[in-house]
Amino acid sequence: MDSDNPNCSSSRACAKCRSYKFRLYHPGRLKYPLKQTKKRGDLSGFVRISWEQALDEIARKHKAVTDKYGPESFHSIYACGAYSSSWQGGGYTGIWTGISTSAAASLMGGYAKYTHDYSFHQRSFFGTGYTGYNGSSANANTVASAVKNVVLWGSNALSTVNSSAYSEIRSVEMLKQRGGKVWFIGPEFVDTGVTLADTWYQMKPYTDTALILGMLYHAIDTTFDADGNKKAGGLLDVDYIDTMVYGFFDSPEYYINKDTGTISFTAPADGSVKVNAVPAGRSLSAYIMGRDARLTKAAYSGNYVADQFASKQAKRNGSICSYISSAGNATKYKTKKDFLTPKTPKWASDITGIPEQAIKDLAELYFNQDNHPIYSEWCGAQQKQANGVINMFALQALLILSKSWGQTGDGLGRAFGGARSNAAGTLNVSISRPDVPSSPATPVISCTQWHNAIKFAFKEQLTANGYSAKYIPDWDYRNSESGVYYEDGGAKALYTWDREADGTIKTNADGYYKWKTGKDGKPLKAGFRFILNSGGNIPMNQHMDPNDAREMFEALDLGSTQPDNPDTFCMVSFDNFLSPSPRWSDYVLPAATTWEQEDIISISLGNSLYIPVVSNAPGQAKSQWNFTNDLLKAVGKLKGVGNELATKFTGGIPNQQIEDLVKDAFGKASVNPQSLYHGKTWEDFINNPYAPKTASEYAPVTVTKTTLRENLDNYLAGNMSQAFISGIKTNEKAGYGAQWLQSTIDLCPKASGRFHVYSDSLVYCYEHRFEQWHGYLASKGQATGQANKDFENDPLVYPIPLYYAYEDYFNEAYGVMNGKNTLDMNKGYLLTTTHDRYRAHSSQSENPYLRELTHRIKGGALYSGNDWNEYGNIGAAQEVKAGETANLARLNQTISKGQPIAGKENVASWSEVWMNNQDAAAEGIADGQLITIGNPIGDVRVIARVTDRVVRGFIGLHQGCWYDPDPDDGIDDGGCANTLMAQRPSRVDHGNGQQSAMVWIKNK
């Protein structure tokens, strides 16, 4: 630990680690395999079975399903309950990873994988490829010694990225000693803002793009007068934008030679690439200016690109904004009503709540090059919204236009931690599995669309069993032919595919993949029929709208009572507790915790670390490794190959353990003079396996420019009469689901070689996603790809970062646009969720020590923390006889009908929500009062925490609490934020827009 070195993480045990014994020895720990015998979710229906029975029935179910419906019907769902380990981890990065290739799943015959993750779906989808933005990320060295200003766009990194917290604090201290400043923008003054920021810009949630557009308007306004003439000292570097940016102004169709930068307007024979026009009034600046016509008077001139364009288009914009609504003035969308509205700082102020002058000040901060390097830190909540991709698009556009790239410290990233330092001579532990087959190709869909994949497979059964989709008010489920909500994220690609003997999917003469048909001549819908939930809580807690998931799971025929039936759904959960997702599973298998299984885990800023078993697992709980080994034995038995699959998984040696692999690596290291472990014994290693290494020394950096930026600055300082070669690379055929017909590939928009703030590729890719998998739809004359239409048949996705009004999203998601509901937006509160320091997502929600720090009893006092026999203790069902669990109806057994059970007044607790003190006074709500907040998606009971650390009109509910609906009124007493989040995915990427909710106070 080094208090002066920003590279030193100064790691200390946090509250989660210090309280881990309450997790290890919690009476609710799962000890034995359980099988549901009644209805999913019915706690009284679980019965204890042997591991032998569980593995046999699970293997039979898997075989029945995949034999009929193919590998695409088996899915290892996203799960990060054991995120740190690729050796023992679950469905994200571990043994059963669904995002890369799982050896175990491949040995079972393959499976359907997913793309992206629940933390950064929008950011990883959009990346920087659609804009070409190339600003760099920064570490603590850079911030401490080079950066002048840090802008935190809602970041709460000190709580969410514990390993970088000290480095971030120390580097900001050093930045401020040099005169630097930190700006925090967001609706809740989270601990990161309180600790680091000089200024808090109090912004309403979901309005980042409006703020950026207001800043860009100010930059234009300082640069062009009403007649389109350039002003002296304007914020925009127009020559730079002409040279390096595509789509800020309207432009004609042209051809560009990528090697020379030369522009022509007829197709030359030198391999030049056609760049599509930015049509009149469709550029980003045209949208920003609305009906303000000054840029239709501004001449293209002054540099090579402008002079070329002027020969075809004299003025920078061919018209005022030409985006229109097909419904005209009758449109229900606020977004469309604002098409012609100039996006002035006043306009942005009315939307965001940030004062007009502050918006101008922020614009001048970014566009004044003397303030650079500026490091902009995005956050998970900023992108994990209904329009999170658009937020990322707008932020990159701002950084491109303000030249926040191309030099040390000028960039965009997440937490700026210390420089990583690895010790030399550490162990290299690996496993060889040469005989593991490749997993057959299947559609790779968004990790968030598993529920659609289930509905696609079981549309008829769900309908027959009374599923209503009442918690998805913007969906006409009964008239949905496919059973898939919101086009589509990949679910409609999950037919059963006709394959060659080697697993390759056959292709029809028309270029589409070939599907299989059933006995009735209809295509077999694979969907997801068998889900392995290995160490995760996505299905019933960490995904939006658990009320809908509950209705769906309960309407599906139980799979555990018919293990040989391929036409019933089955979910298997491997977990430590009977948390919400295991509760609604068919089989629940007991898992060892991190301290109860050997593992190799990642260490912050350092080397991987081998940890042996520290504490024995309770009952018959297994490690992930041993569970997988045993399951593969059961699968191999059914396949007639005995233990062959399991032996291939363990590296060719039957029942080989991780410890065996570590011992082998250690044996080699102990005789290697270059190793840290030379001459040591195994006992020496076990007593101190950590590889000693001090943090990298603080090394101040000098601000230097990239070659491209240096060349560009020299070019802009010259006469600019010749072409400039930028070499910027942007996406063409991109994103998941990019399996297209050749004719579609041929027409894909081509990159301009410049930065893009207008992306016709973004729209094109959206509209054609998964096209090659949609041959059956084409054969029926139905549209392939994804429908780019909203409720008025206007586009959902545009080529520029529009501000999509949050009111429109809620009117869509809550069933106002389709006439199902009416809502008074003026009385609603915007709600987002943050991570706190006392849970890792939903892990440790059961821990009474940590619940003490996040929950309060009626009246506002912190509760006593002694409810571990009554909260999450439904694992006791494993220890009693059949029939004695009939009273187990919920997680929290200290609450009934929204009130404490008699005698439990000082124990019964609810999660707290943060509410602005002025709003609370206006509502007549006191600090500590038990209230109900809700919307058409769901209702939650919570305790009000009255504070001035959130903006007016906003309520903050921390994420990760366990879903616990009251058996009588259905209101969630658990405080699960996702109970309030609509199923509607985020725009463009079909991600988890679960930072977007509007709630009404329903009961005070």
PDB file of N, CA and C in Angstrom, residues 784-824:
ATOM      1  N   THR A 784     -38.065  -9.743 -43.917  1.00  0.00           N
ATOM      2  CA  THR A 784     -36.913 -10.302 -43.229  1.00  0.00           C
ATOM      3  C   THR A 784     -36.167  -9.170 -42.519  1.00  0.00           C
ATOM      4  N   GLY A 785     -35.158  -9.539 -41.747  1.00  0.00           N
ATOM      5  CA  GLY A 785     -34.434  -8.523 -40.998  1.00  0.00           C
ATOM      6  C   GLY A 785     -35.275  -8.004 -39.845  1.00  0.00           C
ATOM      7  N   GLN A 786     -35.104  -6.746 -39.506  1.00  0.00           N
ATOM      8  CA  GLN A 786     -35.824  -6.138 -38.387  1.00  0.00           C
ATOM      9  C   GLN A 786     -36.611  -4.926 -38.886  1.00  0.00           C
ATOM     10  N   ALA A 787     -37.850  -4.836 -38.478  1.00  0.00           N
ATOM     11  CA  ALA A 787     -38.701  -3.732 -38.907  1.00  0.00           C
ATOM     12  C   ALA A 787     -38.261  -2.440 -38.228  1.00  0.00           C
ATOM     13  N   ASN A 788     -37.947  -1.444 -39.005  1.00  0.00           N
ATOM     14  CA  ASN A 788     -37.512  -0.145 -38.482  1.00  0.00           C
ATOM     15  C   ASN A 788     -38.704   0.808 -38.467  1.00  0.00           C
ATOM     16  N   LYS A 789     -39.684   0.505 -37.596  1.00  0.00           N
ATOM     17  CA  LYS A 789     -40.914   1.291 -37.576  1.00  0.00           C
ATOM     18  C   LYS A 789     -41.397   1.465 -36.144  1.00  0.00           C
ATOM     19  N   ASP A 790     -41.847   2.679 -35.838  1.00  0.00           N
ATOM     20  CA  ASP A 790     -42.457   2.925 -34.540  1.00  0.00           C
ATOM     21  C   ASP A 790     -43.974   2.809 -34.662  1.00  0.00           C
ATOM     22  N   PHE A 791     -44.702   3.282 -33.670  1.00  0.00           N
ATOM     23  CA  PHE A 791     -46.158   3.134 -33.677  1.00  0.00           C
ATOM     24  C   PHE A 791     -46.829   3.957 -34.783  1.00  0.00           C
ATOM     25  N   GLU A 792     -46.140   4.922 -35.346  1.00  0.00           N
ATOM     26  CA  GLU A 792     -46.687   5.734 -36.445  1.00  0.00           C
ATOM     27  C   GLU A 792     -46.014   5.386 -37.768  1.00  0.00           C
ATOM     28  N   ASN A 793     -45.299   4.257 -37.807  1.00  0.00           N
ATOM     29  CA  ASN A 793     -44.611   3.790 -39.010  1.00  0.00           C
ATOM     30  C   ASN A 793     -43.492   4.710 -39.469  1.00  0.00           C
ATOM     31  N   ASP A 794     -42.994   5.533 -38.573  1.00  0.00           N
ATOM     32  CA  ASP A 794     -41.765   6.281 -38.817  1.00  0.00           C
ATOM     33  C   ASP A 794     -40.595   5.463 -38.285  1.00  0.00           C
ATOM     34  N   PRO A 795     -39.369   5.807 -38.655  1.00  0.00           N
ATOM     35  CA  PRO A 795     -38.222   4.997 -38.213  1.00  0.00           C
ATOM     36  C   PRO A 795     -38.032   4.986 -36.697  1.00  0.00           C
ATOM     37  N   LEU A 796     -37.635   3.828 -36.214  1.00  0.00           N
ATOM     38  CA  LEU A 796     -37.147   3.719 -34.840  1.00  0.00           C
ATOM     39  C   LEU A 796     -35.706   4.192 -34.746  1.00  0.00           C
ATOM     40  N   VAL A 797     -34.959   3.959 -35.813  1.00  0.00           N
ATOM     41  CA  VAL A 797     -33.525   4.237 -35.829  1.00  0.00           C
ATOM     42  C   VAL A 797     -33.223   5.224 -36.942  1.00  0.00           C
ATOM     43  N   TYR A 798     -32.578   6.306 -36.583  1.00  0.00           N
ATOM     44  CA  TYR A 798     -32.159   7.336 -37.533  1.00  0.00           C
ATOM     45  C   TYR A 798     -30.636   7.340 -37.641  1.00  0.00           C
ATOM     46  N   PRO A 799     -30.091   7.980 -38.657  1.00  0.00           N
ATOM     47  CA  PRO A 799     -28.628   7.929 -38.846  1.00  0.00           C
ATOM     48  C   PRO A 799     -27.853   8.930 -37.997  1.00  0.00           C
ATOM     49  N   ILE A 800     -28.541   9.758 -37.229  1.00  0.00           N
ATOM     50  CA  ILE A 800     -27.867  10.754 -36.401  1.00  0.00           C
ATOM     51  C   ILE A 800     -28.315  10.600 -34.949  1.00  0.00           C
ATOM     52  N   PRO A 801     -27.571  11.157 -34.011  1.00  0.00           N
ATOM     53  CA  PRO A 801     -27.975  11.059 -32.603  1.00  0.00           C
ATOM     54  C   PRO A 801     -29.070  12.063 -32.256  1.00  0.00           C
ATOM     55  N   LEU A 802     -30.304  11.710 -32.622  1.00  0.00           N
ATOM     56  CA  LEU A 802     -31.462  12.515 -32.234  1.00  0.00           C
ATOM     57  C   LEU A 802     -31.628  12.500 -30.722  1.00  0.00           C
ATOM     58  N   TYR A 803     -32.267  13.514 -30.200  1.00  0.00           N
ATOM     59  CA  TYR A 803     -32.746  13.412 -28.827  1.00  0.00           C
ATOM     60  C   TYR A 803     -34.126  12.779 -28.869  1.00  0.00           C
ATOM     61  N   TYR A 804     -34.227  11.565 -28.321  1.00  0.00           N
ATOM     62  CA  TYR A 804     -35.504  10.880 -28.216  1.00  0.00           C
ATOM     63  C   TYR A 804     -36.104  11.221 -26.852  1.00  0.00           C
ATOM     64  N   ALA A 805     -37.183  11.972 -26.853  1.00  0.00           N
ATOM     65  CA  ALA A 805     -37.781  12.430 -25.606  1.00  0.00           C
ATOM     66  C   ALA A 805     -38.172  11.245 -24.732  1.00  0.00           C
ATOM     67  N   TYR A 806     -37.800  11.304 -23.462  1.00  0.00           N
ATOM     68  CA  TYR A 806     -38.123  10.186 -22.572  1.00  0.00           C
ATOM     69  C   TYR A 806     -39.625   9.991 -22.425  1.00  0.00           C
ATOM     70  N   GLU A 807     -40.403  11.065 -22.593  1.00  0.00           N
ATOM     71  CA  GLU A 807     -41.852  10.918 -22.509  1.00  0.00           C
ATOM     72  C   GLU A 807     -42.367   9.960 -23.586  1.00  0.00           C
ATOM     73  N   ASP A 808     -41.740   9.992 -24.766  1.00  0.00           N
ATOM     74  CA  ASP A 808     -42.161   9.101 -25.848  1.00  0.00           C
ATOM     75  C   ASP A 808     -41.901   7.644 -25.490  1.00  0.00           C
ATOM     76  N   TYR A 809     -40.740   7.387 -24.893  1.00  0.00           N
ATOM     77  CA  TYR A 809     -40.424   6.016 -24.498  1.00  0.00           C
ATOM     78  C   TYR A 809     -41.463   5.488 -23.522  1.00  0.00           C
ATOM     79  N   PHE A 810     -41.812   6.280 -22.514  1.00  0.00           N
ATOM     80  CA  PHE A 810     -42.766   5.801 -21.524  1.00  0.00           C
ATOM     81  C   PHE A 810     -44.173   5.675 -22.113  1.00  0.00           C
ATOM     82  N   ASN A 811     -44.528   6.553 -23.015  1.00  0.00           N
ATOM     83  CA  ASN A 811     -45.828   6.416 -23.682  1.00  0.00           C
ATOM     84  C   ASN A 811     -45.886   5.153 -24.535  1.00  0.00           C
ATOM     85  N   GLU A 812     -44.744   4.777 -25.113  1.00  0.00           N
ATOM     86  CA  GLU A 812     -44.687   3.517 -25.860  1.00  0.00           C
ATOM     87  C   GLU A 812     -44.737   2.320 -24.912  1.00  0.00           C
ATOM     88  N   ALA A 813     -43.785   2.287 -23.988  1.00  0.00           N
ATOM     89  CA  ALA A 813     -43.597   1.107 -23.144  1.00  0.00           C
ATOM     90  C   ALA A 813     -44.771   0.856 -22.208  1.00  0.00           C
ATOM     91  N   TYR A 814     -45.470   1.915 -21.816  1.00  0.00           N
ATOM     92  CA  TYR A 814     -46.555   1.762 -20.848  1.00  0.00           C
ATOM     93  C   TYR A 814     -47.931   1.684 -21.487  1.00  0.00           C
ATOM     94  N   GLY A 815     -47.956   1.529 -22.823  1.00  0.00           N
ATOM     95  CA  GLY A 815     -49.222   1.268 -23.493  1.00  0.00           C
ATOM     96  C   GLY A 815     -50.086   2.484 -23.727  1.00  0.00           C
ATOM     97  N   VAL A 816     -49.493   3.670 -23.790  1.00  0.00           N
ATOM     98  CA  VAL A 816     -50.265   4.873 -24.099  1.00  0.00           C
ATOM     99  C   VAL A 816     -50.416   5.017 -25.613  1.00  0.00           C
ATOM    100  N   MET A 817     -49.353   4.773 -26.354  1.00  0.00           N
ATOM    101  CA  MET A 817     -49.382   4.920 -27.808  1.00  0.00           C
ATOM    102  C   MET A 817     -50.415   3.999 -28.453  1.00  0.00           C
ATOM    103  N   ASN A 818     -50.590   2.799 -27.885  1.00  0.00           N
ATOM    104  CA  ASN A 818     -51.555   1.871 -28.483  1.00  0.00           C
ATOM    105  C   ASN A 818     -52.919   1.926 -27.810  1.00  0.00           C
ATOM    106  N   GLY A 819     -53.119   2.879 -26.912  1.00  0.00           N
ATOM    107  CA  GLY A 819     -54.430   3.115 -26.323  1.00  0.00           C
ATOM    108  C   GLY A 819     -54.808   2.247 -25.147  1.00  0.00           C
ATOM    109  N   LYS A 820     -53.873   1.451 -24.624  1.00  0.00           N
ATOM    110  CA  LYS A 820     -54.211   0.589 -23.490  1.00  0.00           C
ATOM    111  C   LYS A 820     -54.287   1.366 -22.175  1.00  0.00           C
ATOM    112  N   ASN A 821     -53.455   2.409 -22.046  1.00  0.00           N
ATOM    113  CA  ASN A 821     -53.392   3.148 -20.785  1.00  0.00           C
ATOM    114  C   ASN A 821     -53.379   4.645 -21.037  1.00  0.00           C
ATOM    115  N   THR A 822     -53.728   5.383 -20.030  1.00  0.00           N
ATOM    116  CA  THR A 822     -53.532   6.828 -20.013  1.00  0.00           C
ATOM    117  C   THR A 822     -52.737   7.156 -18.760  1.00  0.00           C
ATOM    118  N   LEU A 823     -51.816   8.088 -18.870  1.00  0.00           N
ATOM    119  CA  LEU A 823     -50.927   8.421 -17.756  1.00  0.00           C
ATOM    120  C   LEU A 823     -50.773   9.925 -17.644  1.00  0.00           C
ATOM    121  N   ASP A 824     -50.622  10.419 -16.426  1.00  0.00           N
ATOM    122  CA  ASP A 824     -50.350  11.827 -16.181  1.00  0.00           C
ATOM    123  C   ASP A 824     -48.850  11.979 -15.945  1.00  0.00           C
TER     124      ASP A 824
END
